[in-house]
Coordinates of C-alpha atoms in Angstrom, one line a residue:
M79 CA 12.6 3.2 10.3
K80 CA 11.3 5.1 7.2
I81 CA 9.9 8.6 7.8
I82 CA 8.5 11.5 5.8
I83 CA 8.5 15.2 6.7
I84 CA 5.6 17.5 5.7
E85 CA 6.8 21.1 6.1
D86 CA 6.3 24.1 3.9
E87 CA 9.4 26.0 5.0
K88 CA 12.5 24.5 3.4
P89 CA 14.9 25.8 6.2
A90 CA 12.7 24.3 8.9
A91 CA 12.5 21.0 7.0
E92 CA 16.3 20.8 6.6
K93 CA 16.8 21.7 10.3
L94 CA 14.4 19.0 11.3
K95 CA 16.1 16.5 9.0
K96 CA 19.5 17.2 10.6
A97 CA 18.0 17.0 14.2
I98 CA 16.5 13.6 13.4
A99 CA 19.8 12.3 11.9
K100 CA 21.5 13.5 15.1
A101 CA 19.0 11.6 17.2
D102 CA 19.3 8.4 15.2
N103 CA 21.3 8.1 12.0
S104 CA 19.6 4.9 11.1
I105 CA 16.4 6.7 10.3
E106 CA 15.7 7.0 6.6
M107 CA 13.8 10.1 5.3
I108 CA 12.1 8.9 2.2
A109 CA 10.3 12.1 1.3
S110 CA 10.1 15.8 2.2
L111 CA 6.8 17.4 1.2
S112 CA 5.6 20.9 1.4
S113 CA 1.8 21.0 0.8
I114 CA -1.5 19.2 1.2
Q115 CA -1.5 18.6 -2.6
S116 CA 2.0 17.2 -2.8
A117 CA 1.4 15.0 0.3
T118 CA -1.8 13.6 -1.1
T119 CA -0.2 12.8 -4.5
W120 CA 2.8 11.1 -2.7
F121 CA 0.6 8.9 -0.5
K122 CA -1.4 7.7 -3.5
G123 CA 1.7 6.4 -5.2
N124 CA 3.8 5.1 -2.3
I125 CA 3.7 2.7 0.7
M126 CA 2.9 4.2 4.1
P127 CA 6.0 5.2 6.1
D128 CA 6.7 4.1 9.7
L129 CA 6.3 7.7 11.0
I130 CA 5.4 11.2 9.8
F131 CA 6.6 14.5 11.0
M132 CA 3.9 17.0 10.1
D133 CA 3.6 20.7 10.2
I134 CA 0.0 22.0 10.7
E135 CA -0.2 25.3 8.9
L136 CA 0.8 24.7 5.3
T137 CA 0.7 27.1 2.3
D138 CA -2.5 25.5 1.0
G139 CA -4.3 25.0 4.3
L140 CA -4.2 23.0 7.5
S141 CA -2.5 19.6 7.2
F142 CA -5.5 17.9 8.8
K143 CA -7.1 18.0 5.3
I144 CA -4.7 15.3 4.2
F145 CA -6.5 12.9 6.5
E146 CA -9.8 13.7 4.7
K147 CA -8.2 12.6 1.4
I148 CA -5.9 9.7 2.5
N149 CA -6.3 6.9 5.1
I150 CA -3.1 7.6 7.1
T151 CA -2.4 4.5 9.1
C152 CA 1.0 5.3 10.7
P153 CA 1.6 7.5 13.8
V154 CA 2.3 11.3 13.4
I155 CA 4.4 13.7 15.3
F156 CA 3.1 17.2 14.8
C157 CA 5.6 20.1 14.6
T158 CA 4.2 23.6 14.8
A159 CA 4.8 27.1 16.0
Y160 CA 1.3 27.3 17.4
D161 CA -0.1 25.7 20.6
E162 CA -3.8 26.0 19.9
Y163 CA -4.0 22.7 18.0
W164 CA -2.6 20.5 20.7
Q165 CA -6.0 18.9 21.5
E166 CA -7.2 18.6 18.0
V167 CA -4.1 16.7 16.8
F168 CA -5.0 13.6 18.9
E169 CA -7.8 13.0 16.4
Y170 CA -5.2 12.4 13.7
N171 CA -2.9 9.6 14.8
S172 CA -0.8 11.9 16.9
I173 CA 1.7 10.5 19.4
D174 CA 3.4 13.9 20.2
Y175 CA 3.2 17.6 19.6
L176 CA 6.4 19.6 19.3
L177 CA 6.5 23.4 19.4
K178 CA 8.9 25.2 17.1
P179 CA 11.7 25.9 17.5
I180 CA 12.1 22.2 18.2
R181 CA 14.5 21.3 21.0
Q182 CA 16.8 18.3 20.4
D183 CA 15.8 16.7 23.8
K184 CA 12.1 17.1 23.0
L185 CA 12.6 15.5 19.6
E186 CA 14.6 12.6 21.0
A187 CA 11.9 12.1 23.7
A188 CA 9.2 11.9 20.9
L189 CA 11.3 9.3 19.0
S190 CA 11.8 7.3 22.2
K191 CA 8.0 7.4 22.7
Y192 CA 7.5 6.0 19.2
D193 CA 9.9 3.2 19.9
K194 CA 8.2 2.3 23.2
L195 CA 4.8 2.3 21.6
K196 CA 5.9 0.2 18.7
K197 CA 7.5 -2.4 20.9
Y198 CA 4.5 -2.5 23.2
F199 CA 1.9 -3.0 20.4
S200 CA 4.2 -5.4 18.5
Q201 CA 4.5 -7.7 21.5
N202 CA 0.8 -7.5 22.4
L203 CA -0.2 -8.1 18.7
Q204 CA 2.1 -11.1 18.5
T205 CA 0.5 -12.5 21.7
L206 CA -3.0 -11.9 20.3
L207 CA -2.1 -13.5 17.0
E208 CA -0.6 -16.6 18.7
S209 CA -3.8 -17.0 20.8
Q210 CA -6.1 -16.7 17.8
K211 CA -4.1 -18.9 15.3
Q212 CA -6.4 -20.7 13.0
P213 CA -5.6 -23.4 10.4
A214 CA -4.1 -21.9 7.2
T215 CA -6.7 -21.1 4.5
E216 CA -6.9 -23.9 1.9
Y217 CA -6.8 -22.3 -1.6
R218 CA -7.9 -24.1 -4.7
K219 CA -5.1 -26.3 -6.2
R220 CA -6.7 -27.2 -9.5
F221 CA -9.4 -26.1 -11.9
L222 CA -11.4 -28.7 -13.9
V223 CA -12.2 -27.2 -17.3
K224 CA -14.0 -28.5 -20.3
R225 CA -12.7 -28.5 -23.9
G226 CA -15.1 -30.0 -26.4
V227 CA -16.1 -33.3 -24.9
D228 CA -13.0 -33.6 -22.8
Y229 CA -12.3 -32.4 -19.2
I230 CA -8.9 -31.1 -18.4
S231 CA -7.5 -30.7 -14.8
T232 CA -5.2 -27.6 -14.6
K233 CA -2.9 -26.9 -11.7
T234 CA -3.5 -23.4 -10.2
E235 CA 0.2 -22.6 -10.5
D236 CA 0.1 -23.3 -14.2
I237 CA -2.6 -20.6 -14.8
A238 CA -1.2 -17.3 -16.2
Y239 CA -4.3 -15.2 -15.8
F240 CA -8.1 -15.0 -15.8
Y241 CA -10.0 -12.2 -17.7
A242 CA -13.5 -11.2 -18.3
A243 CA -14.8 -10.4 -21.8
H244 CA -18.3 -10.2 -23.3
K245 CA -19.9 -11.4 -20.1
L246 CA -17.6 -14.5 -20.1
V247 CA -14.7 -15.4 -17.9
C248 CA -11.7 -17.0 -19.6
M249 CA -8.7 -18.8 -18.1
V250 CA -5.4 -18.8 -19.8
D251 CA -2.6 -21.2 -18.8
N252 CA 1.1 -20.7 -19.3
R253 CA 1.0 -22.6 -22.6
N254 CA -1.6 -20.1 -23.9
Q255 CA -4.5 -22.5 -23.8
K256 CA -7.8 -20.7 -23.2
F257 CA -10.8 -22.1 -21.4
I258 CA -14.2 -20.6 -20.6
L259 CA -15.3 -20.8 -17.0
D260 CA -18.8 -20.6 -15.5
Q261 CA -17.8 -18.4 -12.5
S262 CA -17.3 -14.7 -12.1
L263 CA -13.8 -13.1 -11.5
A264 CA -15.0 -12.2 -8.0
D265 CA -15.8 -15.8 -7.2
I266 CA -12.5 -17.1 -8.6
E267 CA -10.6 -14.4 -6.6
K268 CA -11.9 -15.8 -3.4
Q269 CA -10.7 -19.3 -4.2
I270 CA -7.1 -18.7 -5.1
D271 CA -4.0 -17.6 -3.1
P272 CA -3.8 -13.8 -3.0
T273 CA 0.0 -14.0 -2.7
L274 CA 0.1 -15.6 -6.1
F275 CA -2.8 -13.8 -7.9
Y276 CA -3.7 -10.1 -8.0
R277 CA -6.8 -8.4 -9.3
V278 CA -5.1 -5.7 -11.3
N279 CA -8.4 -4.2 -12.5
R280 CA -12.0 -5.1 -13.1
K281 CA -11.1 -7.2 -16.1
Y282 CA -7.9 -9.1 -15.2
L283 CA -6.8 -11.4 -12.4
V284 CA -3.1 -12.1 -13.0
Q285 CA -0.6 -14.6 -11.6
M286 CA 2.7 -13.0 -10.5
N287 CA 4.8 -15.2 -12.7
A288 CA 2.9 -14.2 -15.8
I289 CA 3.9 -10.5 -15.4
K290 CA 6.7 -10.1 -17.9
K291 CA 7.2 -6.4 -17.7
I292 CA 5.9 -3.4 -15.7
K293 CA 5.9 0.0 -17.5
A294 CA 5.3 3.5 -16.3
F295 CA 2.1 4.9 -17.8
P296 CA 0.7 8.5 -18.0
K297 CA -0.9 10.0 -14.9
S298 CA 1.1 7.8 -12.4
K299 CA -0.5 4.6 -13.7
L300 CA 1.3 1.4 -14.6
Q301 CA 1.0 -0.9 -17.7
L302 CA 1.6 -4.6 -17.5
E303 CA 3.0 -6.8 -20.2
L304 CA 1.9 -10.5 -19.7
E305 CA 3.3 -13.8 -20.9
P306 CA 1.5 -15.4 -22.7
A307 CA 0.9 -12.0 -24.5
I308 CA -2.6 -10.6 -24.9
N309 CA -3.8 -8.0 -27.3
D310 CA -5.1 -5.6 -24.7
D311 CA -3.8 -2.7 -22.6
I312 CA -3.6 -3.9 -19.0
I313 CA -3.6 -0.7 -16.9
I314 CA -3.3 -0.4 -13.1
S315 CA -5.0 2.8 -11.9
Q316 CA -3.2 5.4 -9.9
E317 CA -5.2 4.5 -6.8
N318 CA -4.2 0.9 -7.1
V319 CA -0.5 1.4 -7.8
S320 CA 0.7 1.5 -4.2
A321 CA -1.1 -1.8 -3.3
F322 CA 0.1 -3.5 -6.4
K323 CA 3.8 -2.5 -5.7
E324 CA 3.4 -3.8 -2.1
W325 CA 2.0 -7.1 -3.5
M326 CA 4.9 -7.5 -6.0
G327 CA 7.4 -6.8 -3.3
Q328 CA 6.1 -9.2 -0.6

């Protein structure tokens, strides 16, 4: 299980980290954050953890403001010295409310609750998915494109990328042959396997195997180098970095 801690007092964060390790040494703490700002920045560039331990009163405001900026999808255990927020926290993914100083038995009970909820919903989700199974989506296997007076049938897996330029959409295969299509990128995106192709920005729809190199870019962005090469800066925005990393690691 991967967790993060959001706590503005360093001694309290260290104490909580040790208590969690004592309860279950297989838990991995992937980040310790101290403010609304640092938490917001972290979430924009990283995949959601399994569980968050969150203090409420931070140096730059109430941690509830994080939920206004980021779509938090994992459960949260709130840790605070104040008891007046116990009703409000249940509007924010809360599964427990621990008062400081946090007792070891209360912490372990909260972690046990998380495990029970996870098992319950996993089992019920699997049952639901099994009952609603539908035939796998059939994605397009070939594109019939025209060059001069000839038509060429190109396998989808042989396509490196699609891009939009000057109100036209071009398809480039892995031999660097270019073809003009009469469809929009949005229409093409619906027809091809999303595990194979990714819409990196408004202009490019890229096949995973065509990505030669991924470089860090200023302001937490990424820059892609494609093969076949193209004379253009292909940038992934800061907001899209987390989703792109998840796609690359699937």
